[in-house]
Coordinates of N, CA and C and ligand atoms in Angstrom, one line a residue:
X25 N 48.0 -33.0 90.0 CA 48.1 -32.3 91.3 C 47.7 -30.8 91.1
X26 N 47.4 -30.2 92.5 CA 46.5 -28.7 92.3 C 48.2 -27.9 92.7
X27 N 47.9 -26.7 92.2 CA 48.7 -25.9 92.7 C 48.2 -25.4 94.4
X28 N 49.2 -24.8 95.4 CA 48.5 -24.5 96.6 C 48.7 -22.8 96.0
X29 N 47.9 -22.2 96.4 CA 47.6 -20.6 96.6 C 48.0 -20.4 98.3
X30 N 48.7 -19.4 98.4 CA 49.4 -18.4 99.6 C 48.6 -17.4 99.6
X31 N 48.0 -16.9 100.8 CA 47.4 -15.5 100.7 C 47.8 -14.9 101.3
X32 N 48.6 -14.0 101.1 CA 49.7 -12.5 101.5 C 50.9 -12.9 100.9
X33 N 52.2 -11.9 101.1 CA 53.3 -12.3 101.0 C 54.2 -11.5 102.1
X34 N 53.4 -11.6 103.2 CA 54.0 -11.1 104.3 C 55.2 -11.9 105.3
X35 N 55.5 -11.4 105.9 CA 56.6 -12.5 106.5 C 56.2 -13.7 106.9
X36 N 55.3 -13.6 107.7 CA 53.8 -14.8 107.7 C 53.6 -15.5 106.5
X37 N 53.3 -14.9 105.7 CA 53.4 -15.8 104.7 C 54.4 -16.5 104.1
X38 N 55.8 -15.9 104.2 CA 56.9 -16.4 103.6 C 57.0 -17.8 104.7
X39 N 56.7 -17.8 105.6 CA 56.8 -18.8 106.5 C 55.7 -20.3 106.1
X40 N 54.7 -19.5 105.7 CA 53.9 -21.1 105.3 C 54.0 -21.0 104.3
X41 N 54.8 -20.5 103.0 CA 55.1 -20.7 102.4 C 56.4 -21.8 102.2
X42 N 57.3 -21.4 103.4 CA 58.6 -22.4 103.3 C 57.7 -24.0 104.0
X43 N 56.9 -23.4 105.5 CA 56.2 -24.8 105.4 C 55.4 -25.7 104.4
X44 N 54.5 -25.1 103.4 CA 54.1 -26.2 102.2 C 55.8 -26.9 101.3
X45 N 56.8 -25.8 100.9 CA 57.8 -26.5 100.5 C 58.4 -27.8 101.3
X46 N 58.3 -27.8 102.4 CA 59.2 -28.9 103.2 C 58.2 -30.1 103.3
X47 N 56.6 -29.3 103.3 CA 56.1 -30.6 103.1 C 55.4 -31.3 101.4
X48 N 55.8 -30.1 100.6 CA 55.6 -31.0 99.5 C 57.0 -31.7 99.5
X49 N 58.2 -31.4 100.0 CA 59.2 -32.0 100.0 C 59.4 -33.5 100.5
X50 N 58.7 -33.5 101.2 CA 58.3 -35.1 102.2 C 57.7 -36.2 101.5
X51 N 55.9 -35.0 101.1 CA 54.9 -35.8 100.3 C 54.5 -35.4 99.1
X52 N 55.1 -35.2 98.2 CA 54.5 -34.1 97.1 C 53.2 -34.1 96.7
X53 N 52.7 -33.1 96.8 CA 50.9 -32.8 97.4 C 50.5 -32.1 96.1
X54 N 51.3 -30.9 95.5 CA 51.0 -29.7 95.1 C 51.7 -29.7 93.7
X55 N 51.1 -29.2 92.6 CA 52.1 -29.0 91.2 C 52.9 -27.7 91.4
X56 N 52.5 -26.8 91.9 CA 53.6 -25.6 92.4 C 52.7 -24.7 93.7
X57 N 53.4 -24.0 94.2 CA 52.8 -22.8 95.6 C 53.4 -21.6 94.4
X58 N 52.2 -20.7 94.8 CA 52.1 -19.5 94.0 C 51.4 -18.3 95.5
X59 N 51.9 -17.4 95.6 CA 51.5 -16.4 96.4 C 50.6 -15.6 95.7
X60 N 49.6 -14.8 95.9 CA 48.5 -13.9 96.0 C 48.8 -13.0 96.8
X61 N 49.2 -11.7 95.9 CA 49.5 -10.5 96.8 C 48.3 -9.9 96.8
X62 N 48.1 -8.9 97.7 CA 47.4 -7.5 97.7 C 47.4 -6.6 96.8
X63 N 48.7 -6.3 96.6 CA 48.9 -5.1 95.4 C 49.8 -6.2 94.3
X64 N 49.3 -5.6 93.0 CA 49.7 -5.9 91.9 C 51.4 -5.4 91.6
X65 N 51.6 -4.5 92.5 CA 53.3 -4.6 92.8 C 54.3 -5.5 92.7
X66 N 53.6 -6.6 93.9 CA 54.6 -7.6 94.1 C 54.8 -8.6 93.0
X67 N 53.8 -8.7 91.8 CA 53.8 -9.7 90.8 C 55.2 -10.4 90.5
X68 N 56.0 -11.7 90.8 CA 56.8 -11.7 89.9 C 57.6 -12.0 91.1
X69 N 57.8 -11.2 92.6 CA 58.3 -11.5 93.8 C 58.7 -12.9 94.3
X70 N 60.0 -13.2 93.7 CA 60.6 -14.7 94.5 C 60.5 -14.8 96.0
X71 N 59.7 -15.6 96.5 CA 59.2 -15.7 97.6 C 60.1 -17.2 98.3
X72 N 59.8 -17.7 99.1 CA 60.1 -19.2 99.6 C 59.4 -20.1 98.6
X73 N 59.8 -21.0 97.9 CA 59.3 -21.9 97.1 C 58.6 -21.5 96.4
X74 N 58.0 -20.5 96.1 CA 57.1 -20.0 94.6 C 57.3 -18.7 95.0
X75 N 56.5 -18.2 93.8 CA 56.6 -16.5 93.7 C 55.3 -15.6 93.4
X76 N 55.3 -14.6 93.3 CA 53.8 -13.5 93.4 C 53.4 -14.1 92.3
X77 N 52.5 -15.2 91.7 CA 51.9 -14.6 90.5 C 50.3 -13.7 90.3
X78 N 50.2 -13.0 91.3 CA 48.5 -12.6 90.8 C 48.6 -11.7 92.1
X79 N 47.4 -11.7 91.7 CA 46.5 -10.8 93.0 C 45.4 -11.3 93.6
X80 N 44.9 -11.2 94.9 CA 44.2 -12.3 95.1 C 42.6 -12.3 93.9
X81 N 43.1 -12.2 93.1 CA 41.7 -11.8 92.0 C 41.8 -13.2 91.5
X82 N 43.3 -13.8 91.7 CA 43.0 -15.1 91.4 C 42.2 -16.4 91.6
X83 N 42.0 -16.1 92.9 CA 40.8 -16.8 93.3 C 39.7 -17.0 92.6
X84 N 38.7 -16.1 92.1 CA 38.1 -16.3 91.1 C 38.1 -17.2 90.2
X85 N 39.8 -17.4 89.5 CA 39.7 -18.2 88.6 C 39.3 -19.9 89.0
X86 N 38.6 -20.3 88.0 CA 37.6 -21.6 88.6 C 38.7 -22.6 88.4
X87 N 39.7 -22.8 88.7 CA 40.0 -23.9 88.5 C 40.6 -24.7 90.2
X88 N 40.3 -25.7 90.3 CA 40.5 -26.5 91.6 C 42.3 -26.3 92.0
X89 N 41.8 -25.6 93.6 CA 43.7 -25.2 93.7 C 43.3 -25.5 95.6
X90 N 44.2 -25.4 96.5 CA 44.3 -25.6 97.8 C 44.6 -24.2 97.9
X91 N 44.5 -23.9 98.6 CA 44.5 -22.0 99.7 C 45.3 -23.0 101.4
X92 N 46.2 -21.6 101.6 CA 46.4 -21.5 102.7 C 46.8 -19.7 103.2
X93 N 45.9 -19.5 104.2 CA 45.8 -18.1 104.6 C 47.5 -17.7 105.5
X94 N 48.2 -17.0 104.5 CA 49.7 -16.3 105.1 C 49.6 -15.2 106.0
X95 N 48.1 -14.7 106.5 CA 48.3 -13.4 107.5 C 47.7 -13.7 108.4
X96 N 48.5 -13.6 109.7 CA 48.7 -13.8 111.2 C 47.3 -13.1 111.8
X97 N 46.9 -12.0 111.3 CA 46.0 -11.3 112.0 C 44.2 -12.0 112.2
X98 N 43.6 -12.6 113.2 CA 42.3 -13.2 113.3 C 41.4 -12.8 112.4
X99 N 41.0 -11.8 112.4 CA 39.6 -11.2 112.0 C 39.8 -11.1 110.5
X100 N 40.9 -10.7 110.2 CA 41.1 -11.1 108.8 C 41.6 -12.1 107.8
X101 N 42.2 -13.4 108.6 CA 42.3 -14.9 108.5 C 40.4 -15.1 108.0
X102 N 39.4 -14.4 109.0 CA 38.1 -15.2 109.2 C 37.8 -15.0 107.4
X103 N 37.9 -13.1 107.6 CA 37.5 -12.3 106.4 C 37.8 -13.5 105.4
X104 N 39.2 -13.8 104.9 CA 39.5 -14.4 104.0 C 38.7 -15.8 103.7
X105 N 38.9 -16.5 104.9 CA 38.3 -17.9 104.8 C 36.8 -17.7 104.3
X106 N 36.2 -16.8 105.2 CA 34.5 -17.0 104.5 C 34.4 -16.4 102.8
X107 N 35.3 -15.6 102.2 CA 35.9 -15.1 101.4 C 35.8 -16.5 100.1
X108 N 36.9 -17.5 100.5 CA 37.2 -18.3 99.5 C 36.0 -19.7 99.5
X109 N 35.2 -19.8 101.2 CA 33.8 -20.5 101.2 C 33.1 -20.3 100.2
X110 N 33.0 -19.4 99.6 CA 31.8 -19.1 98.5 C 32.7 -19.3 97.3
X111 N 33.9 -20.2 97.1 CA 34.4 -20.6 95.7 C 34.8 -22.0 95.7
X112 N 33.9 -23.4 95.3 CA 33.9 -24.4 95.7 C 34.9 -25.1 94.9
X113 N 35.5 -24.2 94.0 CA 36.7 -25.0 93.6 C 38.3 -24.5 94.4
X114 N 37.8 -24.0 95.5 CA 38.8 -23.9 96.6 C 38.6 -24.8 97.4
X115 N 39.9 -25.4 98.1 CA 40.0 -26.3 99.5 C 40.9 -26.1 100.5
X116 N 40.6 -26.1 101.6 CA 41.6 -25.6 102.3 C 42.1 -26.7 103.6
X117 N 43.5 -27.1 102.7 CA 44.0 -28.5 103.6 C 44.4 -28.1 104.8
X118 N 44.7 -28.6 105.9 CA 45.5 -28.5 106.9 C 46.8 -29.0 106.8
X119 N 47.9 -28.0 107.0 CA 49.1 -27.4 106.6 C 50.3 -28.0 107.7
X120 N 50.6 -29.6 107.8 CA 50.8 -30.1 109.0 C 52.6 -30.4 108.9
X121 N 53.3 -29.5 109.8 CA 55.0 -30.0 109.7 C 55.4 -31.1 109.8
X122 N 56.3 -32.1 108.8 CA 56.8 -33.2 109.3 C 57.0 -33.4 110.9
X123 N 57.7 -32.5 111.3 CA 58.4 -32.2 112.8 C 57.0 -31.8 113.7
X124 N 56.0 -32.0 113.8 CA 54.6 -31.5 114.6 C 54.4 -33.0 115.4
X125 N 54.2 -32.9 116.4 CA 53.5 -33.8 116.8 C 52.2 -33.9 117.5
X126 N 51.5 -34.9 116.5 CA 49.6 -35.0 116.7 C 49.6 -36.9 116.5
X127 N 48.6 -36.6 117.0 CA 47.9 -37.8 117.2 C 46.9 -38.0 116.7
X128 N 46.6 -38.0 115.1 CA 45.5 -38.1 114.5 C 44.2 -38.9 114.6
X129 N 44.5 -39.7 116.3 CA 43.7 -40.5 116.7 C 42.9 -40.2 117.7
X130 N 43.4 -39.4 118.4 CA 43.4 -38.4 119.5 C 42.8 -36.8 119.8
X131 N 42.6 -36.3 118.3 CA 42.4 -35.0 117.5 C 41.6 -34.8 116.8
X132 N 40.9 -34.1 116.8 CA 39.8 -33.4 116.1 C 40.3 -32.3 115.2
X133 N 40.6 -32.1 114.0 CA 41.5 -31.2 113.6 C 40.2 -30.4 112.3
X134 N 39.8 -29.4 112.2 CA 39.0 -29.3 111.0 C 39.8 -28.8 109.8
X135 N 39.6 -27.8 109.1 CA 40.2 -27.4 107.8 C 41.4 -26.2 107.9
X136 N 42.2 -25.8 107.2 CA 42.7 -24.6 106.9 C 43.7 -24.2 107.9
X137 N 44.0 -25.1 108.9 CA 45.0 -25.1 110.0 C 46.0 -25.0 109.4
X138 N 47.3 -24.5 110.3 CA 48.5 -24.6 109.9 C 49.3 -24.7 111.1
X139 N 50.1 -26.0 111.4 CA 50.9 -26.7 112.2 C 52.4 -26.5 111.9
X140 N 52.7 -25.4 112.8 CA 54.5 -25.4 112.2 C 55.7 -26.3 112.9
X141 N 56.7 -26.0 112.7 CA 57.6 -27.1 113.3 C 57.6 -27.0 114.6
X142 N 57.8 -28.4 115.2 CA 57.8 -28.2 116.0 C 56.2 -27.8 117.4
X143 N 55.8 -27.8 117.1 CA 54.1 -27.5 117.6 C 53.8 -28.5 118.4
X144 N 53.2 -29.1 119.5 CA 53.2 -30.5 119.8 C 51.4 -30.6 120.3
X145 N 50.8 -31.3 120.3 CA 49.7 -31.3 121.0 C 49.8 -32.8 121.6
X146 N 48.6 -33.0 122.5 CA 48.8 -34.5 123.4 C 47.5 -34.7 122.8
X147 N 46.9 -35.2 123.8 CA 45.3 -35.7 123.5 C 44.1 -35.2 123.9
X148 N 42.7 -35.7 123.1 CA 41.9 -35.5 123.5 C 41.3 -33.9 122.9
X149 N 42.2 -33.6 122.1 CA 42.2 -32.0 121.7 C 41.1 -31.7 120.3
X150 N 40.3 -30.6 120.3 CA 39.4 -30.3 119.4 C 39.9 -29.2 119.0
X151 N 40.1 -29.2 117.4 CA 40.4 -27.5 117.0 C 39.6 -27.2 115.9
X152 N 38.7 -26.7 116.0 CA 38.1 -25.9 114.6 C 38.6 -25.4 113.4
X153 N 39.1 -24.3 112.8 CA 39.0 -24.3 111.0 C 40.1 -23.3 111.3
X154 N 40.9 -22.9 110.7 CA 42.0 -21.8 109.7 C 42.6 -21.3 111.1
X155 N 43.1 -21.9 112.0 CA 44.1 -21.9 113.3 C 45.3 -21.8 113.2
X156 N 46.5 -20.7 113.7 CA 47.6 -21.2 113.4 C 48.2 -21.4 114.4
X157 N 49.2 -22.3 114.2 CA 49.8 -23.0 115.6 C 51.5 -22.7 115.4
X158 N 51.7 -21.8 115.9 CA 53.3 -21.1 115.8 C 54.5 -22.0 116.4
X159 N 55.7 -21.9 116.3 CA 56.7 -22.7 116.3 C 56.7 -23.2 117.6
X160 N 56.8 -24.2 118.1 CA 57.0 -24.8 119.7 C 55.8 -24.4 120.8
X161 N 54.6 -24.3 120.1 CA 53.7 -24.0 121.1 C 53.4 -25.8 121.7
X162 N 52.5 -25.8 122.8 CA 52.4 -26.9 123.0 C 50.5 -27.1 123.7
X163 N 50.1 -28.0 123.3 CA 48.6 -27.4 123.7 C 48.2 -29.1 124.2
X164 N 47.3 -29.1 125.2 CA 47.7 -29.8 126.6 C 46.2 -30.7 126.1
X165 N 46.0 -31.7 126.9 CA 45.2 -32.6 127.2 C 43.5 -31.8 126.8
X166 N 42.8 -32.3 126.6 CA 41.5 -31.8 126.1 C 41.0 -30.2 125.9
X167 N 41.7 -29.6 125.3 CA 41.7 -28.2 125.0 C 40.8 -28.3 123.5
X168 N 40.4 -27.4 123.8 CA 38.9 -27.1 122.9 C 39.9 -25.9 122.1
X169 N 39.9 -25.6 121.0 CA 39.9 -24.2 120.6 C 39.4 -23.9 119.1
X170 N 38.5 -22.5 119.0 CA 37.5 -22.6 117.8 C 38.5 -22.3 116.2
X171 N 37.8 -20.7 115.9 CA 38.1 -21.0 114.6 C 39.1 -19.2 114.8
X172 N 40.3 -19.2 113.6 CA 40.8 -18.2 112.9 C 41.7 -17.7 114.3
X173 N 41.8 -18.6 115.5 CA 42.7 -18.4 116.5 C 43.9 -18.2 116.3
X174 N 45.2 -17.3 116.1 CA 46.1 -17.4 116.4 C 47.1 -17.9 117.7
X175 N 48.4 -18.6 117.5 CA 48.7 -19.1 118.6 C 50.0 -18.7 118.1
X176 N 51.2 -18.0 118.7 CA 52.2 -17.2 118.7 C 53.6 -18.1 118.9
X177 N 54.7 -18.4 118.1 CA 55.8 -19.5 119.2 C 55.5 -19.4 120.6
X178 N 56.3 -20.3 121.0 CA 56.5 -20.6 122.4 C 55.2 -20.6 123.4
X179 N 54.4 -20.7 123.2 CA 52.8 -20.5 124.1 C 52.2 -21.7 124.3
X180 N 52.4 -21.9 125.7 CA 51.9 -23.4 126.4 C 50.3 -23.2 127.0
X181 N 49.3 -23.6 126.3 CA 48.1 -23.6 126.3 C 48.1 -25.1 127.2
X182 N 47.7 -25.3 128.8 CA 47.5 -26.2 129.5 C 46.4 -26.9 129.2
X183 N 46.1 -28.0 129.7 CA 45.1 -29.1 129.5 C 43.8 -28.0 130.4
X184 N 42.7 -28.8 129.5 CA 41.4 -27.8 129.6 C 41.2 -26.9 129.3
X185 N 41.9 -26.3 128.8 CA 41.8 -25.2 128.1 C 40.9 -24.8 126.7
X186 N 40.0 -23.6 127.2 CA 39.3 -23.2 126.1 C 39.6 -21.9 125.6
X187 N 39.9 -21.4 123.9 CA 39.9 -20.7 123.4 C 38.9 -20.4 122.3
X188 N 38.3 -19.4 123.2 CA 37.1 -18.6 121.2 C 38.1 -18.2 120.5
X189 N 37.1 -18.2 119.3 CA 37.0 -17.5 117.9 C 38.0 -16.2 118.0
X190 N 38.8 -16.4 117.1 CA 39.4 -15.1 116.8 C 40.6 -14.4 117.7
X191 N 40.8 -15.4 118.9 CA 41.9 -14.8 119.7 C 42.5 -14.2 119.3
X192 N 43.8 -13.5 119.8 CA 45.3 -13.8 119.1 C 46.2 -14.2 120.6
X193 N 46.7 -15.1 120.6 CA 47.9 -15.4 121.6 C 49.2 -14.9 120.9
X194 N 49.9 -13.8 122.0 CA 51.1 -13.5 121.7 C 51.9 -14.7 122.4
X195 N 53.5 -14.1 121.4 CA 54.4 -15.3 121.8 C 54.6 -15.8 123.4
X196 N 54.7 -16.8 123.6 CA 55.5 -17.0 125.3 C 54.1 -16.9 126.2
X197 N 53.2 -17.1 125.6 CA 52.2 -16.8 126.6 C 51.9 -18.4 127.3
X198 N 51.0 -18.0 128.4 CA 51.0 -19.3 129.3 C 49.6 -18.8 129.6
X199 N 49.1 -20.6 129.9 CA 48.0 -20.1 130.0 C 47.3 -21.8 131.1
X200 N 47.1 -21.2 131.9 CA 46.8 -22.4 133.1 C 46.1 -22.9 133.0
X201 N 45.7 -24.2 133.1 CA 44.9 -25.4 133.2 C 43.3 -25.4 133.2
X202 N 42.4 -25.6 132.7 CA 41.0 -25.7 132.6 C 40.3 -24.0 132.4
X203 N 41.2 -23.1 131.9 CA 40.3 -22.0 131.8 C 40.0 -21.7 130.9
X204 N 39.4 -20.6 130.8 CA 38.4 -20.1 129.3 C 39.0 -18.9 128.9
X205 N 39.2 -18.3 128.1 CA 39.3 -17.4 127.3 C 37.9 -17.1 126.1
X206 N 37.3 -15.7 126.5 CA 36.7 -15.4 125.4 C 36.9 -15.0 124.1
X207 N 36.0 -15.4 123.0 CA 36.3 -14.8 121.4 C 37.2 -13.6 121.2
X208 N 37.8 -13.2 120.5 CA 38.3 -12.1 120.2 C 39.2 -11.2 120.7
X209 N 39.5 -12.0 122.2 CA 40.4 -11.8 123.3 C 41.8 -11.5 122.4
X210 N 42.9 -10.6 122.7 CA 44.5 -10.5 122.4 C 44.7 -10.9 123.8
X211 N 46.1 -11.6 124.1 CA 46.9 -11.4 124.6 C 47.9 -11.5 124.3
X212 N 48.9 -9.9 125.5 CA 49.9 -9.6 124.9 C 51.1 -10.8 124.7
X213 N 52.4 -10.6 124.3 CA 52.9 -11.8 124.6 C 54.1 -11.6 126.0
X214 N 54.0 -12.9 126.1 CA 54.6 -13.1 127.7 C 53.8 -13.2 129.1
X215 N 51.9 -12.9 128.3 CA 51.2 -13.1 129.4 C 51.2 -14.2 130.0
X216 N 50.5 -14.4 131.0 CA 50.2 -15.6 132.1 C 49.1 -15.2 132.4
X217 N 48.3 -16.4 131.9 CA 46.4 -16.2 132.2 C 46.3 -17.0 133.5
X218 N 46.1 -16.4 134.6 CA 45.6 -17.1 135.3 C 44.1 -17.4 135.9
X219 N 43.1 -16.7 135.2 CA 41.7 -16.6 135.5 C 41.1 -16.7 134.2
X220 N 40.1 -16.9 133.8 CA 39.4 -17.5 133.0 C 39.0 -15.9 132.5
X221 N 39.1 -15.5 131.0 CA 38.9 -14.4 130.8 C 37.2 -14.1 129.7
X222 N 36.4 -13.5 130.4 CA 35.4 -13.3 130.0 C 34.8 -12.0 129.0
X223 N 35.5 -10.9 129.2 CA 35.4 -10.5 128.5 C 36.5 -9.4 127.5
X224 N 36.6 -9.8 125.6 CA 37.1 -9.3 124.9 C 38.2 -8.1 125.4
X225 N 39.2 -8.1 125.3 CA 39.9 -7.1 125.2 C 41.4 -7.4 124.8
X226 N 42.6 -6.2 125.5 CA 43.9 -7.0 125.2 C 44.1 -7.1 126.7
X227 N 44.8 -7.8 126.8 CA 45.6 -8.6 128.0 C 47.1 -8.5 128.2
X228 N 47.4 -8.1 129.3 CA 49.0 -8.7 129.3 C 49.6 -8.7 131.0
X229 N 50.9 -8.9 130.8 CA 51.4 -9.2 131.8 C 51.1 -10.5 133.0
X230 N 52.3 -10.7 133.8 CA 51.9 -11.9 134.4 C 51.4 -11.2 136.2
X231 N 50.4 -11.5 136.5 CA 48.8 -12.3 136.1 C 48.8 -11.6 134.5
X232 N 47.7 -11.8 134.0 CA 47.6 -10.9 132.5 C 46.5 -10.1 132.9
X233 N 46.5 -9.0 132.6 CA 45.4 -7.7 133.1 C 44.7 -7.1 131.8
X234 N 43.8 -6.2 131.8 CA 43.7 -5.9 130.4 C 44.5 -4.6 130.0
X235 N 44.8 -4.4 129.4 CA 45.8 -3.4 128.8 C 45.2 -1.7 129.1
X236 N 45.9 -0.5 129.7 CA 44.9 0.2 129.8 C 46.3 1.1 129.2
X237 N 46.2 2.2 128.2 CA 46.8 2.8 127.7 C 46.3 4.5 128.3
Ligands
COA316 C1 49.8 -6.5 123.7 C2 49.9 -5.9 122.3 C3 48.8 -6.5 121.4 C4 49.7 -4.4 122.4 O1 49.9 -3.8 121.2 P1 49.4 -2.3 121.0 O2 47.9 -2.1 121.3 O3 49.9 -1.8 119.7 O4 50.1 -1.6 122.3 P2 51.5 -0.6 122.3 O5 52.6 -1.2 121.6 O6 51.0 0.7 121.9 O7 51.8 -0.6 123.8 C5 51.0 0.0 124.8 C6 51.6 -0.2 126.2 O8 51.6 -1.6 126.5 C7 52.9 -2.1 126.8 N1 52.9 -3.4 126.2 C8 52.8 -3.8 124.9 N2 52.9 -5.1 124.8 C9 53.0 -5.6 126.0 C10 53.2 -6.9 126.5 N3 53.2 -7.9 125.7 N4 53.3 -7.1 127.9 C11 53.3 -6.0 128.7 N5 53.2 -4.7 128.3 C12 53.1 -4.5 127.0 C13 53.8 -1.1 126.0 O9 55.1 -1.1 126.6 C14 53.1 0.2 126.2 O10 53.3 0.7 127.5 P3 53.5 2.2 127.8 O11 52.1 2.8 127.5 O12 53.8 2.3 129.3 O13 54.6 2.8 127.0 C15 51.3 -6.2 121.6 O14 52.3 -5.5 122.2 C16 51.6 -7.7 121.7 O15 52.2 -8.2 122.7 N6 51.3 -8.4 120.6 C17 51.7 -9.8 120.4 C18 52.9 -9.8 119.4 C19 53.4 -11.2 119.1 O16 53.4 -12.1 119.9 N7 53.9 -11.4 117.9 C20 54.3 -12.7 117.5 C21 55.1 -12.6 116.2 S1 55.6 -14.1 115.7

């Protein structure tokens, strides 16, 4: 068995870090989870089911291990993913809660996902690469969504729904039936999308507006 690698050891991380434990606990997948910090500080840091050993320098080392990306933020989920693309003795499984419900029949799922408890999806659903799907979100009948998307607890993404690249959905967000959302889009959490949002920015409030400081 491969060891899985954590990248961060942020609270985010401590979280898919407790999710690989429950699910090596189920299926044992992995010879141990080991975190990859930032700073050579944390070295040694008892984390949820393994601890800091390295820096992400460990990557490097050639030997065949599973990655899963511990930090919530889009653009730097991507950073990392195209990051560990160019080391073929990395793989990056999809990180799926006993307690999730999918329909592996029904689902298009690609790589480096992570499905927390609780998460539910129905059918007909496409998701692209290194997605996170936060506690009790629920994502509806033929929803499309790309790659390094964040999805926040509690955020009911309706049937037809399309999400670009790079979102981030804050928690409790709602988001109505057959619309679009563009790449790179934030919204805040608690929004309610009710129009199809075309161009990048942050969003919030219900209708969701874009954010004007
Ligand atoms: C929308 C968001 C991205 C804005 O962050 P930001 O750019 O740092 O903005 P600020 O915190 O400086 O707030 C700017 C203004 O927007 C307001 N605001 C912030 N978030 C808001 C939200 N979700 N809904 C409505 N108003 C919001 C603030 O009250 C502030 O108003 P003010 O200027 O009248 O004081 C952020 O607040 C947010 O909601 N992120 C999602 C967080 C989340 O879901 N985390 C999940 C953890 S599991």
């Amino acid at each position: 068995m491969k060891p899985l690698y954590i990248i961060g050891t942020s609270g985010f991380a401590k979280e898919v870090g407790q999710l690989a434990g429950h699910i090596n606990a189920a299926t044992p997948r992995w010879s141990r989870i080991e975190y990859l910090a930032e700073e050579a500080t944390n070295i040694g840091l008892e984390l949820p089911y393994g601890c800091v050993t390295g820096t992400d320098a460990l990557l490097d080392r050639e030997e065949p291990a599973d990655f899963a990306i511990g930090i919530g933020r889009p653009k730097i989920r991507q950073r990392i993913a195209e990051r560990c693309a160019a080391r073929p003795w990395l793989a990056a499984p999809n990180l799926i809660h006993p307690n999730t419900l999918v329909d592996p029949a029904w689902m298009k799922l690609g790589q480096g996902n992570i499905l927390t408890r609780g998460a539910v999806f129905t059918c007909s659903i496409v998701v692209g690469d290194f997605n996170v799907f936060n506690l009790n979100c629920t994502i509806g009948h033929d929803v499309r969504i790309g790659n390094c998307v964040v999805i926040n607890p509690g955020c009911n993404i309706s049937g037809g729904v399309s999400l670009g690249d790079r979102c981030l959905v804050g928690t409790g967000v709602q988001i109505l039936e057959g619309l679009g959302v563009a790449a790179d889009t934030t919204l805040g959490a608690g929004a309610l999308v009710s129009k199809s949002i075309t161009e990048p920015a942050i969003y919030v409030g219900l209708p969701a507006r874009p954010l004007s400081k």
